[in-house]
Amino acid sequence: AQSVTQLDSHVSVSEGTPVLLRCNYSSSYSPSLFWYVQHPNKGLQLLLKYTSAATLVKGINGFEAEFKKSETSFHLTKPSAHMSDAAEYFCVVSDQNRNAGNMLTFGGGTRLMVKP
Amino acid sequence: NAGVTQTPKFQVLKTGQSMTLQCAQDMNHNSMYWYRQDPGMGLRLIYYSASEGTTDKGEVPNGYNVSRLNKREFSLRLESAAPSQTSVYFCASRLRGFGYTFGSGTRLTVV
């Protein structure tokens, strides 16, 4: 079985300061890991994904995440927050060895607020 | 534009009414999925279809049925809507080995 825990339901930062959104996962097999972003009243957009290549993954809009197997973590970071980063972020795990299309398991989401 | 199209975008139902949420993708993806999104719970899988002609239950299938009409279309039906089904519904598709593409969502309110 696989599961995802996003450790903070809300994170608030000031514009120009670093962003850290925390995610821990469990998976029986070699996982693929994703971060999705959802802006208000919008659909889900893929930020980045890890699929057993480099452990440091760079995504869109300056975000990156580091896969740490020993810590079962996949935290999302950005050096400098922008107002447009305010959104809800989902950490997602996909079990590569499952049948039927590698289903996704979503974390509960972290709402990022950016203060001017 | 290529992608996943969901209709309708918004819907209000009375308890006991039925409706079908439509989803179509034009990317020739094999797998399609229906998720529901509730506050603090992330997205939970309702049903999925690994390929044309097959469907399987996900995490929260009760109260829903699905049809994989062809490779492009995967519909979700509520036979007798309940207030607990008030949610935002997302359809997604995937080609094995590649990422997922999500629709823009359907906001459903059951009163």
Coordinates of C-alpha atoms in Angstrom, one line a residue:
Chain A
A1 CA 0.0 0.0 0.0
Q2 CA 1.1 3.5 -0.6
S3 CA 0.4 6.7 1.3
V4 CA 1.4 10.4 1.3
T5 CA 1.5 12.8 4.2
Q6 CA 1.8 16.5 3.7
L7 CA 3.0 17.7 7.0
D8 CA 1.5 21.2 6.8
S9 CA -2.0 22.0 5.7
H10 CA -1.2 25.8 5.5
V11 CA 2.1 27.6 4.9
S12 CA 2.5 31.3 4.9
V13 CA 5.6 33.1 3.7
S14 CA 6.5 36.7 2.7
E15 CA 7.2 37.5 -0.9
G16 CA 10.9 37.0 -1.7
T17 CA 11.5 34.5 1.1
P18 CA 12.1 30.8 0.6
V19 CA 9.3 28.2 0.3
L20 CA 9.4 24.8 1.9
L21 CA 6.4 22.4 1.5
R22 CA 7.0 19.1 3.2
C23 CA 6.0 15.7 2.0
N24 CA 6.6 12.2 3.3
Y25 CA 5.5 9.0 1.5
S26 CA 5.3 5.3 2.0
S27 CA 5.4 2.8 -0.9
S28 CA 5.9 -0.9 -1.2
Y29 CA 7.8 -0.6 -4.5
S30 CA 10.0 2.0 -6.2
P31 CA 7.7 5.0 -6.3
S32 CA 7.3 7.8 -8.8
L33 CA 6.6 11.1 -7.0
F34 CA 5.0 14.2 -8.3
W35 CA 4.1 17.7 -7.1
Y36 CA 0.9 19.3 -8.6
V37 CA -0.3 22.8 -8.1
Q38 CA -3.9 24.0 -8.2
H39 CA -4.7 27.7 -8.4
P40 CA -8.1 28.9 -7.2
N41 CA -10.9 27.7 -9.5
K42 CA -8.4 26.0 -11.8
G43 CA -7.5 22.4 -12.6
L44 CA -4.3 20.6 -11.5
Q45 CA -1.0 21.4 -13.1
L46 CA 2.1 19.2 -12.9
L47 CA 5.0 21.1 -11.3
L48 CA 7.6 18.3 -11.4
K49 CA 8.1 14.6 -11.2
Y50 CA 10.7 12.1 -9.9
T51 CA 10.9 8.7 -11.7
S52 CA 14.2 7.2 -10.4
A53 CA 16.6 9.4 -12.3
A54 CA 18.3 12.3 -10.6
T55 CA 17.3 12.7 -7.0
L56 CA 17.1 16.5 -7.3
V57 CA 14.3 17.4 -9.7
K58 CA 13.7 20.8 -11.2
G59 CA 10.3 21.9 -12.2
I60 CA 8.5 24.8 -13.6
N61 CA 8.4 28.3 -12.1
G62 CA 11.6 27.9 -10.1
F63 CA 10.4 25.0 -8.0
E64 CA 12.5 22.0 -7.2
A65 CA 12.2 18.9 -5.0
E66 CA 14.7 16.4 -3.6
F67 CA 14.0 12.7 -3.3
K68 CA 15.5 11.3 -0.1
K69 CA 14.9 7.6 0.1
S70 CA 16.4 7.2 3.6
E71 CA 14.0 9.8 4.9
T72 CA 11.1 8.8 2.6
S73 CA 10.7 12.5 1.8
F74 CA 10.1 14.6 -1.3
H75 CA 10.0 18.2 0.0
L76 CA 9.2 21.0 -2.5
T77 CA 11.3 24.2 -2.3
K78 CA 11.7 27.5 -4.0
P79 CA 14.4 30.1 -3.2
S80 CA 12.1 33.1 -3.5
A81 CA 8.3 33.2 -3.3
H82 CA 6.3 35.2 -5.7
M83 CA 2.7 36.4 -5.2
S84 CA 1.6 34.2 -8.1
D85 CA 2.8 31.1 -6.2
A86 CA -0.2 31.4 -3.8
A87 CA -2.1 28.2 -4.5
E88 CA -2.7 24.7 -3.1
Y89 CA 0.0 22.1 -3.7
F90 CA -0.4 18.3 -3.7
C91 CA 2.3 15.7 -3.2
V92 CA 1.5 12.5 -5.1
V93 CA 2.9 9.0 -5.2
S94 CA 2.5 6.5 -7.9
D95 CA 3.4 2.8 -7.3
Q96 CA 5.3 1.8 -10.4
N97 CA 4.7 -1.9 -9.9
R98 CA 1.0 -1.8 -9.6
N99 CA -1.1 -3.0 -12.5
A100 CA -3.9 -1.1 -14.2
G101 CA -2.3 2.2 -15.0
N102 CA -0.2 3.1 -11.9
M103 CA -2.8 4.8 -9.8
L104 CA -2.0 8.0 -8.0
T105 CA -2.3 8.6 -4.3
F106 CA -2.6 12.2 -3.3
G107 CA -1.6 13.9 -0.1
G108 CA -4.1 16.1 1.7
G109 CA -2.7 19.3 0.1
T110 CA -0.8 22.4 1.5
R111 CA -2.2 25.8 0.9
L112 CA 0.6 28.3 0.3
M113 CA -0.1 31.9 1.2
V114 CA 2.3 34.6 0.1
K115 CA 2.2 38.0 1.9
P116 CA 3.4 41.1 0.2
Chain B
N1 CA -6.2 22.3 -27.8
A2 CA -5.3 18.7 -26.9
G3 CA -6.2 17.6 -23.4
V4 CA -8.9 16.4 -21.2
T5 CA -12.4 18.0 -21.5
Q6 CA -14.9 17.7 -18.7
T7 CA -18.6 18.7 -18.8
P8 CA -20.4 20.3 -17.2
K9 CA -18.1 22.7 -15.2
F10 CA -20.8 23.4 -12.6
Q11 CA -23.9 21.5 -11.5
V12 CA -26.5 21.7 -8.7
L13 CA -28.6 18.6 -8.1
K14 CA -31.4 17.8 -5.6
T15 CA -31.0 14.8 -3.4
G16 CA -32.1 11.7 -5.3
Q17 CA -31.6 13.1 -8.8
S18 CA -29.3 11.4 -11.3
M19 CA -26.7 12.8 -13.6
T20 CA -23.7 11.9 -15.7
L21 CA -20.4 13.7 -15.8
Q22 CA -18.7 13.5 -19.2
C23 CA -15.0 13.2 -19.8
A24 CA -13.2 13.0 -23.1
Q25 CA -9.5 13.0 -24.1
D26 CA -7.9 13.4 -27.5
M27 CA -4.4 12.3 -26.7
N28 CA -4.9 8.6 -27.4
H29 CA -4.3 7.7 -23.8
N30 CA -5.0 4.2 -22.6
S31 CA -5.9 4.9 -18.9
M32 CA -8.5 7.2 -17.6
Y33 CA -9.5 8.1 -14.0
W34 CA -12.2 9.8 -12.0
Y35 CA -11.2 11.5 -8.8
R36 CA -13.1 13.6 -6.2
Q37 CA -11.5 16.4 -4.3
D38 CA -12.7 17.4 -0.8
P39 CA -11.0 19.9 1.5
G40 CA -8.1 18.4 3.5
M41 CA -8.4 15.0 1.8
G42 CA -6.5 15.5 -1.4
L43 CA -7.9 13.7 -4.4
R44 CA -9.4 10.3 -3.9
L45 CA -9.8 7.8 -6.7
I46 CA -13.4 6.8 -7.5
Y47 CA -13.0 4.5 -10.6
Y48 CA -10.4 4.0 -13.2
S49 CA -10.2 2.3 -16.6
A50 CA -6.8 0.9 -17.5
S51 CA -7.8 0.4 -21.1
E52 CA -10.8 0.5 -23.4
G53 CA -13.4 -2.0 -22.2
T54 CA -12.2 -2.3 -18.6
T55 CA -13.2 -0.5 -15.5
D56 CA -12.3 -1.0 -11.8
K57 CA -13.2 0.4 -8.5
G58 CA -10.9 2.9 -6.7
E59 CA -10.9 4.1 -3.1
V60 CA -14.4 5.6 -2.9
P61 CA -16.6 3.9 -5.5
N62 CA -19.9 3.7 -3.6
G63 CA -22.7 5.7 -5.2
Y64 CA -21.1 5.9 -8.6
N65 CA -20.9 4.0 -11.8
V66 CA -18.7 4.5 -14.8
S67 CA -18.7 3.7 -18.5
R68 CA -15.6 3.6 -20.8
L69 CA -17.6 4.2 -24.0
N70 CA -14.5 4.1 -26.2
K71 CA -10.9 5.0 -25.9
R72 CA -11.7 8.7 -25.8
E73 CA -14.6 8.8 -23.3
F74 CA -15.0 7.9 -19.7
S75 CA -18.2 9.0 -18.0
L76 CA -19.2 9.0 -14.3
R77 CA -22.8 8.5 -13.3
L78 CA -24.5 9.3 -10.0
E79 CA -27.7 7.3 -10.0
S80 CA -29.2 8.9 -6.8
A81 CA -27.3 11.9 -5.7
A82 CA -26.6 12.5 -2.0
P83 CA -25.3 15.6 -0.2
S84 CA -22.1 13.6 0.7
Q85 CA -21.4 13.6 -3.0
T86 CA -21.0 17.4 -3.1
S87 CA -17.4 17.8 -4.3
V88 CA -15.2 18.8 -7.1
Y89 CA -14.7 16.0 -9.6
F90 CA -11.6 15.6 -11.8
C91 CA -11.1 13.3 -14.8
A92 CA -7.6 12.4 -15.8
S93 CA -5.9 10.3 -18.5
R94 CA -2.5 8.8 -18.9
L95 CA -0.4 7.1 -21.5
R96 CA 1.7 4.4 -19.7
G97 CA 5.2 5.7 -19.0
F98 CA 4.2 9.3 -19.2
G99 CA 2.5 11.8 -16.9
Y100 CA -1.1 12.4 -16.1
T101 CA -3.3 15.1 -17.7
F102 CA -6.2 16.4 -15.7
G103 CA -9.4 18.1 -16.8
S104 CA -10.4 21.4 -15.3
G105 CA -12.9 19.9 -12.9
T106 CA -16.7 19.8 -12.3
R107 CA -18.0 21.5 -9.2
L108 CA -21.1 19.5 -8.0
T109 CA -23.4 20.6 -5.3
V110 CA -26.1 18.3 -4.0
V111 CA -28.8 20.0 -2.0

